[in-house]
Coordinates of C-alpha atoms and ligand atoms in Angstrom, one line a residue:
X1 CA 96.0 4.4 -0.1
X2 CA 97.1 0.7 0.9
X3 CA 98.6 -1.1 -2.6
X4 CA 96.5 -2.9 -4.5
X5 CA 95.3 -6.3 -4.2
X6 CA 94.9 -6.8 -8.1
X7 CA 96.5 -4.8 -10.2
X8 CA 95.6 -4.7 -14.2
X9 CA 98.6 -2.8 -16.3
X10 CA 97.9 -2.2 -20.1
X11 CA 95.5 -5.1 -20.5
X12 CA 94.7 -5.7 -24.2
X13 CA 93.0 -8.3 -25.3
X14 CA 92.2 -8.8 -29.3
X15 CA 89.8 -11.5 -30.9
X16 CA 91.5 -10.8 -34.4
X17 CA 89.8 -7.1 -36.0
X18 CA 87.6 -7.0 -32.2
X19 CA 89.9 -5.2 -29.3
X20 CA 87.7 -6.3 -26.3
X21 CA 90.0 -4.6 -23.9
X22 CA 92.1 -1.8 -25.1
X23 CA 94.5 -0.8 -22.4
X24 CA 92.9 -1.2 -19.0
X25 CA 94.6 0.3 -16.2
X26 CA 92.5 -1.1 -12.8
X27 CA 93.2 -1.3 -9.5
X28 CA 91.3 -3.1 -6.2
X29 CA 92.2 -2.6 -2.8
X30 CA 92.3 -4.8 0.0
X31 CA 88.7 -5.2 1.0
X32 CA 87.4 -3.0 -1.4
X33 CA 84.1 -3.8 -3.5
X34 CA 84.8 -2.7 -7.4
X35 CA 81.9 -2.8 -9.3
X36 CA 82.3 -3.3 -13.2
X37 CA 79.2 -2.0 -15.3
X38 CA 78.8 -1.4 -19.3
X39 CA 76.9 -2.4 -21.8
X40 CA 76.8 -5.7 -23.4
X41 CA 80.2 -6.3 -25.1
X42 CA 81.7 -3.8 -23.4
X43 CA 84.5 -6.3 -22.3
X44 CA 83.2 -7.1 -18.6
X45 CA 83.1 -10.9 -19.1
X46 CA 86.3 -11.0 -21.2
X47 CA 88.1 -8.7 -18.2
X48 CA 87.1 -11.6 -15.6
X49 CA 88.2 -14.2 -17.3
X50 CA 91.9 -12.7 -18.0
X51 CA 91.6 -11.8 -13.6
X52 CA 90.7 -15.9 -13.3
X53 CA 93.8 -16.5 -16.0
X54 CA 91.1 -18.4 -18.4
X55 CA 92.2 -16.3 -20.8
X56 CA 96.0 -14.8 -21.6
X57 CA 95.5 -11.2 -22.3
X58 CA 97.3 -10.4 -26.2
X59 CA 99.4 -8.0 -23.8
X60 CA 99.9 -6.1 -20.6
X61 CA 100.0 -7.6 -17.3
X62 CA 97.8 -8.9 -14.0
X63 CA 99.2 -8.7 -10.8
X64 CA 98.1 -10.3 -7.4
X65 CA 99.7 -9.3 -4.0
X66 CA 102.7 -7.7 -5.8
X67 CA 103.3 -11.0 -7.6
X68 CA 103.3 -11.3 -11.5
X69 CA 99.9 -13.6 -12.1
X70 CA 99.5 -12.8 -16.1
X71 CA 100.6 -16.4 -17.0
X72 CA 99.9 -18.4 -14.0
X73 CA 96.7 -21.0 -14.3
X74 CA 93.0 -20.2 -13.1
X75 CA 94.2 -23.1 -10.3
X76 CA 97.3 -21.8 -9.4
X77 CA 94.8 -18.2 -8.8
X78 CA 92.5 -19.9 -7.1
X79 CA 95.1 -21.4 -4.3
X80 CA 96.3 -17.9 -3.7
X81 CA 93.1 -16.7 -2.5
X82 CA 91.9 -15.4 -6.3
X83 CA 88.2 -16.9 -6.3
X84 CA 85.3 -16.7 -9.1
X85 CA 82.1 -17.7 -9.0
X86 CA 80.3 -18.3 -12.4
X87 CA 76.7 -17.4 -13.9
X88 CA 76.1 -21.1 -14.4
X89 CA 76.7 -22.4 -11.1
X90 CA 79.6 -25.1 -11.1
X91 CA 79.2 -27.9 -8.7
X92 CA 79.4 -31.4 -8.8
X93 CA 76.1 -33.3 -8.9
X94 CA 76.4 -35.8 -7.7
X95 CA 78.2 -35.4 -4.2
X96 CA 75.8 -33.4 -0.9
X97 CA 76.3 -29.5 -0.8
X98 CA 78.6 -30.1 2.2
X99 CA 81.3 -32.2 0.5
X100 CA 80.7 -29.8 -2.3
X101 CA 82.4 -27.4 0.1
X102 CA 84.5 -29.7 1.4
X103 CA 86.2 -30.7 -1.7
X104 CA 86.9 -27.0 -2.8
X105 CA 88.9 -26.8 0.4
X106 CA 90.6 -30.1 0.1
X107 CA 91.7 -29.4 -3.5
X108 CA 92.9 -25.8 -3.0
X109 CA 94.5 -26.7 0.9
X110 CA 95.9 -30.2 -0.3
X111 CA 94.0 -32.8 1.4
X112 CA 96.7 -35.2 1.8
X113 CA 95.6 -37.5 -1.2
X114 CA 94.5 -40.8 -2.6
X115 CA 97.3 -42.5 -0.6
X116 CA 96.2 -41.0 2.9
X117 CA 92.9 -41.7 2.0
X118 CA 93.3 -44.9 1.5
X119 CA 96.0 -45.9 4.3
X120 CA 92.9 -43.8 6.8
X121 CA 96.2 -41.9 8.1
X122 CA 95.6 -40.3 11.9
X123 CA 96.5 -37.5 10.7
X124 CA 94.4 -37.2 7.9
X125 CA 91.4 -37.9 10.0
X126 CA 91.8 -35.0 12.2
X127 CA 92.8 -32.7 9.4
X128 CA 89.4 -33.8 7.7
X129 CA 87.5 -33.4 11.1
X130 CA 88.6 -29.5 11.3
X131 CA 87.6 -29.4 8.1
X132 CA 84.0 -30.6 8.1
X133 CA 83.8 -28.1 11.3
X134 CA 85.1 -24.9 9.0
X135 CA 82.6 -26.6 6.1
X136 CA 79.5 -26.4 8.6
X137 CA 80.7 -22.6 9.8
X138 CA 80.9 -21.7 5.7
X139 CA 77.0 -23.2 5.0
X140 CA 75.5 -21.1 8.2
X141 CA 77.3 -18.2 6.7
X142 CA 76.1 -18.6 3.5
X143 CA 72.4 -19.6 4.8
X144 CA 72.7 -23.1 3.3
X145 CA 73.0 -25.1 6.3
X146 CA 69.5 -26.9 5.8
X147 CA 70.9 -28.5 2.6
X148 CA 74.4 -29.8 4.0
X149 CA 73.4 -33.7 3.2
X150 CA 71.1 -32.8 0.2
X151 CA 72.6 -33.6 -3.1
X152 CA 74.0 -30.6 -5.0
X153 CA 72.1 -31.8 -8.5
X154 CA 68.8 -30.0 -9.3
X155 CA 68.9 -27.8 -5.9
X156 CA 67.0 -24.0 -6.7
X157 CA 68.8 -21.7 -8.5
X158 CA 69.4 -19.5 -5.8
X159 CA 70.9 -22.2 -3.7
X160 CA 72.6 -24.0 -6.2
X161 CA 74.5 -20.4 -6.4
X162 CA 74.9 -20.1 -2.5
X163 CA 76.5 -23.5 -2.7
X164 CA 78.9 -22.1 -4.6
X165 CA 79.7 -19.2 -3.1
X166 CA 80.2 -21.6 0.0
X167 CA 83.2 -23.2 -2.4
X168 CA 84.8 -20.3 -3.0
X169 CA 84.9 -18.4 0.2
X170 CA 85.5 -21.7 2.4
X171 CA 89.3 -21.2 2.6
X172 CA 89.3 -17.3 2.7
X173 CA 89.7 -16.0 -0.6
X174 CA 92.2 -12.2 -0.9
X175 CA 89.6 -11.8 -4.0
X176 CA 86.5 -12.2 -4.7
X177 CA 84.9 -12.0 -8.5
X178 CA 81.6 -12.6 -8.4
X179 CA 80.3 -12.9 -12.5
X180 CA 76.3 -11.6 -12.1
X181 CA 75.6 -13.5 -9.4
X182 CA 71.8 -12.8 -9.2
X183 CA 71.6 -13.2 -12.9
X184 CA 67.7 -15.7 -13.2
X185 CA 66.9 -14.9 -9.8
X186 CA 63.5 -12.9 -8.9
X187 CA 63.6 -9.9 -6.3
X188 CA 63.6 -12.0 -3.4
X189 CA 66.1 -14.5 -3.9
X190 CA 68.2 -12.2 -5.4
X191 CA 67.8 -9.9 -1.7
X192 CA 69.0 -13.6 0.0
X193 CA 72.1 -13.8 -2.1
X194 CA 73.3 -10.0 -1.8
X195 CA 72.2 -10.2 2.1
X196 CA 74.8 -13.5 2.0
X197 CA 77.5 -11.6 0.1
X198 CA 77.5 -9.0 2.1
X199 CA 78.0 -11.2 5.7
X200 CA 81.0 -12.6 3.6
X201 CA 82.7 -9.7 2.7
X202 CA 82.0 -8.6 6.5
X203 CA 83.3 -11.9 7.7
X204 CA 86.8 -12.1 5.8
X205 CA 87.3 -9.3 4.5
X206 CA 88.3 -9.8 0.8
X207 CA 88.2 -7.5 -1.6
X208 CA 85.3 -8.0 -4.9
X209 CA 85.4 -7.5 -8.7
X210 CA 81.1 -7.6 -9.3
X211 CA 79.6 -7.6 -12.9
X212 CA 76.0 -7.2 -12.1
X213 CA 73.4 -5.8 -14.2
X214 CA 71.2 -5.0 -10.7
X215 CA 71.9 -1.4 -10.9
X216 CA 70.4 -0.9 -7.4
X217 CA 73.1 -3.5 -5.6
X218 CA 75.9 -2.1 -7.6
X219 CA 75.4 1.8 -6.8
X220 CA 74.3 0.5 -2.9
X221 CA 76.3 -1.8 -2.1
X222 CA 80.2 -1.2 -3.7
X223 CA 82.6 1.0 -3.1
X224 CA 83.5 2.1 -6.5
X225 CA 82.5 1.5 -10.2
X226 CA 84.4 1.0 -13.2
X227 CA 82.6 1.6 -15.9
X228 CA 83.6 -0.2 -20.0
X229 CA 82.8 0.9 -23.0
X230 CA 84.0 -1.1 -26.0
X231 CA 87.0 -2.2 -24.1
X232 CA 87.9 1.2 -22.7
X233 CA 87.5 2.0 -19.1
X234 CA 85.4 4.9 -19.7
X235 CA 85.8 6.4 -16.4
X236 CA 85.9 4.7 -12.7
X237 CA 85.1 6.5 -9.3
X238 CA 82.3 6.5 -6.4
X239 CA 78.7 5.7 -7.0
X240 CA 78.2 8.8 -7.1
X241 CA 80.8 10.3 -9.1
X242 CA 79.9 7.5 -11.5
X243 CA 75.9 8.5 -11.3
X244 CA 77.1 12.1 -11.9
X245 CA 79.8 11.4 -14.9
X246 CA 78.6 12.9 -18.3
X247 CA 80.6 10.2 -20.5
X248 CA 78.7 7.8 -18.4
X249 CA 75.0 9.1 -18.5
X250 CA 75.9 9.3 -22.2
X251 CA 77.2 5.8 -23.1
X252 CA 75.6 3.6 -20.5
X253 CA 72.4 5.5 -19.7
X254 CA 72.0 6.4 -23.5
X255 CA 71.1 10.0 -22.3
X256 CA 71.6 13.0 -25.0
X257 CA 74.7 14.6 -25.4
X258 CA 74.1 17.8 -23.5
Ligands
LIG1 N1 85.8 -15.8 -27.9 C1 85.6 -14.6 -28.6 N2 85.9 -14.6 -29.9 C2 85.6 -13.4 -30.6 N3 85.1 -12.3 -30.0 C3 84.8 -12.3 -28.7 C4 85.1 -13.5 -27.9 N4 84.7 -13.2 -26.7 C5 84.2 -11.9 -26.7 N5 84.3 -11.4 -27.9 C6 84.0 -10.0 -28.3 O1 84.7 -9.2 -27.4 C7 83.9 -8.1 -27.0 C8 83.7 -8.1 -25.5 O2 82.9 -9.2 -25.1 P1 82.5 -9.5 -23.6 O3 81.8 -10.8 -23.6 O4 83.8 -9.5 -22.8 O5 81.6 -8.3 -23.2 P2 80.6 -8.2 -22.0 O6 80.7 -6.8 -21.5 O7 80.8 -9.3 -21.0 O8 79.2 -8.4 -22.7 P3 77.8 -9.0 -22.0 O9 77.3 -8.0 -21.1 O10 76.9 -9.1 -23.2 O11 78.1 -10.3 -21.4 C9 82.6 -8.2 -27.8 O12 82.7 -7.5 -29.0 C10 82.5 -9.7 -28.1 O13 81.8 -10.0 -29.3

């Protein structure tokens, strides 16, 4: 098996009397899709956010490409090609979808800065040229092309999340955690998005972390599923396995002890 991408040792996380991780052992390979499933506060949304380093865990550790990540920022993440999408779509407003895009990959690549900018530097042109080319590959990818000068304010929700997903993919990302991404979203908008993620996970290979309640696209569409339960991992393995796993059917289907 090729070493893991992400790799969560002992991960504990406590909200004073509350453990909303108890010792989480987790790996993700390289261009595998891990889907994490449980039922509400099992510790999914509290397990993303100490992957994105918004939150320290109380102990263990996090690692990324055989680096130590535990107490490096959610920016410093991002930069190494750790990327996370959010429930409420995060763009800015105010600026089109495309330099939505743009700026993601000007912030995370270093875009040469207010004083190139400003001085119009050669160099800095062409840089920004290649870029706007890459931008316009990521919004055909991601089906948003139509919108590149719209304003990124008060687009449809299922865009609005597309446009994100442009962001975070526009520079390859190593990993991808995508936090219920067709949460709001009726059937067919929802089939858009999934048919989107799955041309990006074709078309650079990264690895995903999914919480999704859509049952259907987790047990289709991933690889493997780790399943929480009050802030154990109650048992991980194939869609199947995890379809077939009594501990499961019991906690997260409700079924009858047999
Ligand atoms: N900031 C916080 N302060 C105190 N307790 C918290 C905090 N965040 C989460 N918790 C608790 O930690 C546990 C795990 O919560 P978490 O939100 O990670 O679960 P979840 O699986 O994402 O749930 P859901 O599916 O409802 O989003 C819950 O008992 C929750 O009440």
């Amino acid at each position: 098996m090729p070493e893991a991408v992400l790799q969560l040792r002992n991960v504990t996380v406590r909200f004073g009397g509350v453990v909303a991780l108890d010792a989480v052992n987790l790996d993700l390979s390289p261009g595998e899709t891990l889907g994490i499933i449980g039922p509400n506060g099992a510790g999914k949304t509290t397990l993303f956010d100490v992957v994105s380093g918004l939150r320290a865990p109380t102990s263990g550790t996090v690692g990324f490409d055989g680096t130590d990540i535990t107490r490096q920022s959610p920016a410093t993440r991002a930069r190494l090609g750790l990327r996370r999408t959010y429930q409420a779509a995060q763009v800015f407003g105010w600026l089109s979808v495309e330099d939505n895009v743009l700026a993601a990959l000007e912030w995370r690549g270093g875009g040469g800065g207010f004083v190139g900018d400003l001085l119009r530097l050669p160099a800095r042109q062409h840089r920004e040229r290649d870029r706007r080319v890459r931008v316009r590959e990521v919004l055909e990818l991601c089906g948003i092309a139509d919108y590149a000068t719209r304003n990124a304010g008060g687009l449809p929700l299922g865009v609005a999340r597309l446009v994100e997903l442009a962001r975070a993919i526009v520079d390859p990302p190593a990993v991808l955690l995508l936090d219920e991404s067709t949460s709001g979203m009726d059937a067919d908008q929802a089939a858009i998005l999934i048919s989107r993620i799955e041309a990006v996970r074709t078309e650079t290979g990264c690895a995903m972390l999914l919480i999704e309640h859509d049952m259907e696209f987790i047990v289709g569409r991933c690889d493997r599923i780790a399943v929480l339960d009050s802030g154990r991992l109650l048992a991980q393995g194939t869609p199947a396995e995890i379809q077939a796993h009594p501990d499961v059917r019991r906690a997260y289907l409700g079924e009858a002890a047999a």
